[in-house]
Coordinates of C-alpha atoms in Angstrom, one line a residue:
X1 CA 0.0 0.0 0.0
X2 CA 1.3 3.4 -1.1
X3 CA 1.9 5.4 1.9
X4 CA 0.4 8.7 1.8
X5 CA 1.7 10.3 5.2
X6 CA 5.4 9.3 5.8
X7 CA 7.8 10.7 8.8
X8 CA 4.5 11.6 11.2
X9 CA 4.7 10.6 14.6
X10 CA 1.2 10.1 16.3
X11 CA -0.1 12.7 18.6
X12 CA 0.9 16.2 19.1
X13 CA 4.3 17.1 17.5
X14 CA 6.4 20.0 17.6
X15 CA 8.1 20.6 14.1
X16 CA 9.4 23.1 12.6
X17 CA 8.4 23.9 8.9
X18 CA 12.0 24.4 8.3
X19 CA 15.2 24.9 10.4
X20 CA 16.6 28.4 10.5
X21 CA 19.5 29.3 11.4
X22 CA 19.7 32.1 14.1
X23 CA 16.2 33.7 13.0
X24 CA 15.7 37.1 14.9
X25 CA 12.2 35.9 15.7
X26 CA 10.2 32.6 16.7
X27 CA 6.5 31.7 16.3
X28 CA 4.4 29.0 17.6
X29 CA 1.3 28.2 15.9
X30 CA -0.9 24.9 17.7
X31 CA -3.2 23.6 15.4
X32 CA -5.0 20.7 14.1
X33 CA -4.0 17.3 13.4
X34 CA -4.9 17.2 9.6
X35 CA -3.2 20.9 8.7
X36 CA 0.5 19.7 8.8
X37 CA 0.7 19.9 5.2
X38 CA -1.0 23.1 4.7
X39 CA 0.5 24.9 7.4
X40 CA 4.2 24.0 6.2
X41 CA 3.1 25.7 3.0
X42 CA 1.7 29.0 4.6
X43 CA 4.6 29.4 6.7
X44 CA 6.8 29.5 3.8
X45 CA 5.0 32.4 2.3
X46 CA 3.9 33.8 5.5
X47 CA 8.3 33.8 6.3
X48 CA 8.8 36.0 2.6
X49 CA 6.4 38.2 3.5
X50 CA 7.3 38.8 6.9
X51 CA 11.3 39.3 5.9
X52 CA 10.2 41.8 3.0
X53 CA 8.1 43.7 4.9
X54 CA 9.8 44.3 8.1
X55 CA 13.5 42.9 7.2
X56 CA 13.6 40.2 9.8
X57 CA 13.4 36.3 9.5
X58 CA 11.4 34.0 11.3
X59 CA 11.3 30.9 12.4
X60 CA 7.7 29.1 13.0
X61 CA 7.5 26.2 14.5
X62 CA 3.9 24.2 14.2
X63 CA 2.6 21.8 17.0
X64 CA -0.3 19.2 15.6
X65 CA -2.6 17.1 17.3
X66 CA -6.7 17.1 17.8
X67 CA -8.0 20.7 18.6
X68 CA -9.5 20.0 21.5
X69 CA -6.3 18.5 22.8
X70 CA -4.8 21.3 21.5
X71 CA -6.5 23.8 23.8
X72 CA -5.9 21.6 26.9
X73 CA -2.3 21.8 26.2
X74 CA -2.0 25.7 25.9
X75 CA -4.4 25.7 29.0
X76 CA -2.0 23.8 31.0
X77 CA 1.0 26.2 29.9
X78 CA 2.3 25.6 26.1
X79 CA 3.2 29.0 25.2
X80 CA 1.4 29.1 21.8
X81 CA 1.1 32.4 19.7
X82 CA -1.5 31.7 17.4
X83 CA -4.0 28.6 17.6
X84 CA -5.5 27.6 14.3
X85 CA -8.3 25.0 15.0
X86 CA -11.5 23.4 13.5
X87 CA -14.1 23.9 16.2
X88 CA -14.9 27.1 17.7
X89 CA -15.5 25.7 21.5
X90 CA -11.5 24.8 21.2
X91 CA -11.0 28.5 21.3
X92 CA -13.7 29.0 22.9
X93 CA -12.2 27.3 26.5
X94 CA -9.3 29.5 26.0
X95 CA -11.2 32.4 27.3
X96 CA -13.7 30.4 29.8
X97 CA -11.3 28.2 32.0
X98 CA -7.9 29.8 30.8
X99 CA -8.6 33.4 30.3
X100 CA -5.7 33.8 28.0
X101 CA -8.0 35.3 25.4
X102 CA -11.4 37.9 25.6
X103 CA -14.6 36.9 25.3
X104 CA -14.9 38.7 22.4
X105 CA -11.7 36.8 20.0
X106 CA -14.1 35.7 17.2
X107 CA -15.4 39.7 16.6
X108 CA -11.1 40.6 16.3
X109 CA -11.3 38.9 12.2
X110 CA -13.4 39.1 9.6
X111 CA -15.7 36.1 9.4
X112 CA -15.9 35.5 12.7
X113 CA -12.1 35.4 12.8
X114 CA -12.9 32.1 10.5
X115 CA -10.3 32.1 7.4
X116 CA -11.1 29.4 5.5
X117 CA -14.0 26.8 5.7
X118 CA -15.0 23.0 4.6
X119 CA -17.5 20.8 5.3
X120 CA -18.2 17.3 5.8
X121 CA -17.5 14.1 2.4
X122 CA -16.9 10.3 1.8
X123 CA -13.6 8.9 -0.1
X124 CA -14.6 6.0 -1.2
X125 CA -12.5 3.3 -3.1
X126 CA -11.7 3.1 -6.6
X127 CA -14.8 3.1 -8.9
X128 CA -17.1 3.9 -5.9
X129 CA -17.7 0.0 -6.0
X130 CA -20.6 0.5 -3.0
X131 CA -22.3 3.2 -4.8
X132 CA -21.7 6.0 -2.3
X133 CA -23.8 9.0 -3.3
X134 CA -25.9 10.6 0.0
X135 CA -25.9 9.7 3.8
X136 CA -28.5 7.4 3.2
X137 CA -26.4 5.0 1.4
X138 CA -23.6 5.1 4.9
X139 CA -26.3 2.8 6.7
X140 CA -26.7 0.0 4.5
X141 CA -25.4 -3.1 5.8
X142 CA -23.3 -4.4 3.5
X143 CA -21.4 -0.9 4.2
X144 CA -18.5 -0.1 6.5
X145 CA -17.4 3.4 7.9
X146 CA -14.3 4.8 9.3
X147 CA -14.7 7.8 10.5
X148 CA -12.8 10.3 14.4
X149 CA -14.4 9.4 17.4
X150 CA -16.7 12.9 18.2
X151 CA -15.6 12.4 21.8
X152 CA -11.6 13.3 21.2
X153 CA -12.5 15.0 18.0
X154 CA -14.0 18.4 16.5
X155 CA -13.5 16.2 13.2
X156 CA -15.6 13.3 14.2
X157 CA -18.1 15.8 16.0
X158 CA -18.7 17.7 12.7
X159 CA -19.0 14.5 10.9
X160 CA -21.7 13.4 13.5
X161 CA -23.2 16.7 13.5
X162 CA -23.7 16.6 9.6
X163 CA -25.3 13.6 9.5
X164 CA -27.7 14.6 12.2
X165 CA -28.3 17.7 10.2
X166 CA -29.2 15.6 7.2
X167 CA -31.5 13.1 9.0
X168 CA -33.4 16.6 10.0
X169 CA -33.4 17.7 6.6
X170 CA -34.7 14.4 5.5
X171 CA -37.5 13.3 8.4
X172 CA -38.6 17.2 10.0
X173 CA -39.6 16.7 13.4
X174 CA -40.0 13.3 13.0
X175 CA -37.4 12.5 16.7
X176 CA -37.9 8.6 16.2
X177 CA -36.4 8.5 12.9
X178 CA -33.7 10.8 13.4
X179 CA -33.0 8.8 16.0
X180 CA -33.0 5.5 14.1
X181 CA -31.0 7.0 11.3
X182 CA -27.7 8.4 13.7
X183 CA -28.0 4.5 15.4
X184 CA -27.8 3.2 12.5
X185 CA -25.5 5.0 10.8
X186 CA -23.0 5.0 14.1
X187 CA -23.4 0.6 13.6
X188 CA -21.9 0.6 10.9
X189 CA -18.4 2.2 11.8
X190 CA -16.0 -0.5 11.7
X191 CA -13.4 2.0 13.4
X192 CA -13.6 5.0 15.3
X193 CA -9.6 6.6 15.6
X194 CA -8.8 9.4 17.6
X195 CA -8.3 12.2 15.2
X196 CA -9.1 12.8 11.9
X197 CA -5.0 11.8 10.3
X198 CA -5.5 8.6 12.3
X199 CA -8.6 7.8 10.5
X200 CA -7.1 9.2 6.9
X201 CA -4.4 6.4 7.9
X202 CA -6.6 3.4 8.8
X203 CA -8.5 4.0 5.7
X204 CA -5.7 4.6 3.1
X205 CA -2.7 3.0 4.7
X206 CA -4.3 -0.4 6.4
X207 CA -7.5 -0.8 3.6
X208 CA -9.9 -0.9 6.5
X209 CA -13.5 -0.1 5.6
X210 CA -15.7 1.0 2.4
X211 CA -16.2 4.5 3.0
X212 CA -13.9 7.5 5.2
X213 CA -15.5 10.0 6.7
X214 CA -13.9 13.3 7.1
X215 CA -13.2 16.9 6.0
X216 CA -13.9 17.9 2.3
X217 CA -10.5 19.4 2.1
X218 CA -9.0 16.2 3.7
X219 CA -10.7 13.8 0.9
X220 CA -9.8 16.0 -1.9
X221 CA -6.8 16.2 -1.0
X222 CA -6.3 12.3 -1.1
X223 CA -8.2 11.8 -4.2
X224 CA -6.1 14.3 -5.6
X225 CA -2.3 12.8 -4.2
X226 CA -3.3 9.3 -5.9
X227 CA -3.6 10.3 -9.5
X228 CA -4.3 6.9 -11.0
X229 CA -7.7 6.8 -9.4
X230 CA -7.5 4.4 -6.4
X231 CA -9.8 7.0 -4.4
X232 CA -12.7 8.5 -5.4
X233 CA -14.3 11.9 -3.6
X234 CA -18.0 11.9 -3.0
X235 CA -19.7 15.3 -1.5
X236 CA -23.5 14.8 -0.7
X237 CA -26.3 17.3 -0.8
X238 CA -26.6 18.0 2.9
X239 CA -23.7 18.7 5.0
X240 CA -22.0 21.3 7.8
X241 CA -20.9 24.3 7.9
X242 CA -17.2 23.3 8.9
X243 CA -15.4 26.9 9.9
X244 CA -11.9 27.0 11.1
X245 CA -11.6 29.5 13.3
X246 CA -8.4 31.0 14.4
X247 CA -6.7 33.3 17.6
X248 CA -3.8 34.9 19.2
X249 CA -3.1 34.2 22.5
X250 CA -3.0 37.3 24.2
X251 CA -1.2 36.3 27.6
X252 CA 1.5 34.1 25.8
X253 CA 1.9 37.2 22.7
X254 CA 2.4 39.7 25.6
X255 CA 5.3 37.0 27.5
X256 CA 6.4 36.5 24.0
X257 CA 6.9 39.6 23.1
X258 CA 5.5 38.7 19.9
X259 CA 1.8 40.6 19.4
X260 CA 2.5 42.3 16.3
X261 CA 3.8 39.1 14.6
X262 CA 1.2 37.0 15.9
X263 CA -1.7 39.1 14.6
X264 CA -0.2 39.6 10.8
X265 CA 0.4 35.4 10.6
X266 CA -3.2 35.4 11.6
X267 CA -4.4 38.9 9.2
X268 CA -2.6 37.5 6.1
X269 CA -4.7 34.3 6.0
X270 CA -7.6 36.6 4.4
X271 CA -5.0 38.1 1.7
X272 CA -5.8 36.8 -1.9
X273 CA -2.6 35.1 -2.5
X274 CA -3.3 33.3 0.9
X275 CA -6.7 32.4 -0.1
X276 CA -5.8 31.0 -3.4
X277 CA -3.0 28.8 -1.4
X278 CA -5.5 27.5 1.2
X279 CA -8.2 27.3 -2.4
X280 CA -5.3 25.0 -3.2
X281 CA -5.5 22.8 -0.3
X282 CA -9.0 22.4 -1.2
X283 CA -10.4 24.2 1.7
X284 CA -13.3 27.1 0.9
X285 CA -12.6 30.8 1.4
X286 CA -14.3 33.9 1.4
X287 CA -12.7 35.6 -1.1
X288 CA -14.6 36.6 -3.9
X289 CA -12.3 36.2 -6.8
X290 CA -10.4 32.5 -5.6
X291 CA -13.8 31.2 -5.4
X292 CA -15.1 32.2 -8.7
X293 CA -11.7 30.2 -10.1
X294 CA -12.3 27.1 -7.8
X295 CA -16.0 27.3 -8.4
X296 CA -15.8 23.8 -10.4
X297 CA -14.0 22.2 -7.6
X298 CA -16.4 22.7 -4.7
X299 CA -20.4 21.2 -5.5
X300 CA -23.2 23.5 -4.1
X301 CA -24.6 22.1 -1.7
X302 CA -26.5 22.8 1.8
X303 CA -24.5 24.1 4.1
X304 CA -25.9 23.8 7.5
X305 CA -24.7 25.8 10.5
X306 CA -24.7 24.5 14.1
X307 CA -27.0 27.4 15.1
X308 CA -29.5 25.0 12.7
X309 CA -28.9 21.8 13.5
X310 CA -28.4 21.7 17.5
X311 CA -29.1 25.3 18.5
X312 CA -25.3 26.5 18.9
X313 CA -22.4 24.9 20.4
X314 CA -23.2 25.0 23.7
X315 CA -25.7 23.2 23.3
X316 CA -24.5 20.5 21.1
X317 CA -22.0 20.1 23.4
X318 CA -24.1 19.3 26.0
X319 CA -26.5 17.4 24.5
X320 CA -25.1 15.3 22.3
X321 CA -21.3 14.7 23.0
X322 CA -21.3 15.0 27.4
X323 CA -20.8 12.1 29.2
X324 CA -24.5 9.9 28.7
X325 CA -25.9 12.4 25.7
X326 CA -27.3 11.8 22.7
X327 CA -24.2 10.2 21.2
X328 CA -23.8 7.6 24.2
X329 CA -27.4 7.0 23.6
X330 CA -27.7 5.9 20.3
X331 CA -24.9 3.9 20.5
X332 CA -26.3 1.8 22.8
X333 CA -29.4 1.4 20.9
X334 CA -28.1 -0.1 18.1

């Protein structure tokens, strides 16, 4: 099996997108566990522009593991600048039990200090040979997911969460087969990893299962890496509204001495040239012109949001993915 990840440890890891020698300044950006490649990308430009603009070089080193790890890690005293996640309540907790950010962080960028977005798809093996096309085909029997666990994962949570939003979509306030559709649909995952590269790996790398459950971004980007077809990407009608919202940390920037820095990494994401690279890593962005020259690589489709489908994070966290919620629920029903 052609590997598609080499040289990645599991868990968080602490790399640096390329050594520098004596760089006058240093950057720490913690994000999540499927954005190494991107990130190494960014910094690269983000390092030109930075030199050219203020005549000093920097080094930025990344740190990559589930968001929600992530957040627990800078909580407990990892001196990150900038975090870059894929759930808002990851930053969220930042402010609530860490208070290293205000309450306000998501007003400080436009979007909702969201640069990029995705949304929720299937890879499915060469020549689609279950005939993947909509949710309703995930909970067939004769059909086998992988997909992150929603308890250790934002990934796996949005992945849950769009599926819940299509089984509203599809049955209205019908609660019994909404139900029935989420148990069944949760029965048929053969595994549940971790995070979201762990379940990228037990698809691609060990063949496990007929359909992958992930990111958009992450399943074009796969489909796209094996050019000979072994992968196939599959986008259904109904998904989420996957936003990637990003932060300074304002205690560690102050300690860091590096607030200026921080905030332009964070500011040049919306930049054209920036949207176009992140267009290229098959996420979706805001700006007008990138989309209108990706417009054939992202189907329309519903997007739902999370104010929608569970009434807002809060709440979904509570009700859904808390120790005996809905997600504990259903799996025991099945």
């Amino acid at each position: 099996m052609k590997q598609l990840f080499k040289g990645i440890a599991l868990g968080a890891a602490l790399l640096s997108a390329q050594p520098v020698l004596a760089a006058d300044r240093e950057l720490l950006n913690t994000s999540y566990d499927i954005a190494r490649e991107l990130f190494a990308a960014y910094n690269e430009e983000f390092k030109k522009h930075w030199q050219e603009k203020t005549g000093e070089t920097v080094e930025i080193k990344q740190s990559h593991a589930g968001s929600s790890k992530q957040a627990q890690a800078i909580i407990q005293g990892l001196k990150a600048d900038v975090a870059t996640f894929n759930q808002v309540t990851d930053i969220d907790i930042l402010h609530q039990r860490g208070r290293l950010i205000p309450e306000d962080w998501a007003d400080r960028l436009p979007n909702n200090s969201s640069p990029y977005y995705s949304t929720m798809a299937f890879l499915v093996r060469e020549g689609n040979p279950k005939n993947i096309e909509n949710w309703d085909d995930l909970v067939r029997e004769d059909v086998q997911l992988v997909m992150p666990n929603p308890k250790t994962s934002g990934n796996g949570r949005y992945t849950y969460l769009a599926a819940l939003g299509y089984a509203q979509d599809q049955f209205g306030d019908d609660q019994e087969k909404i139900d029935q559709f989420m148990a069944d649909l949760l029965g048929q995952v053969r595994v549940f990893d971790s995070g979201g590269r762990g379940a990228t790996t037990t698809f691609v790398e060990r063949g496990i299962g007929d359909v992958l459950l992930t990111f958009e971004s992450e399943v074009l980007n796969i489909a796209d890496r094996f050019e000979n077809g072994e992968y196939v990407a599959v986008t259904p009608k109904v998904s989420f509204l996957a936003e990637f919202p990003v932060t300074w940390i304002d205690d560690y920037v102050e300690q860091n001495g590096t607030a200026e820095l921080a905030k332009e990494y964070l500011e040049h994401l919306y930049t054209e040239d920036s949207q176009r690279l992140l267009a290229g890593f098959n996420y979706r962005v805001h700006n007008d012109a990138v989309k209108a020259e990706n417009a054939d690589r992202f189907p329309e489709l519903k997007l739902l949001s999370i104010e929608e489908i569970a009434g807002g994070w809060e709440n979904a966290m509570s009700t859904h993915f808390s120790s005996g919620g809905k997600l504990d629920q259903l799996q025991r029903r099945r």
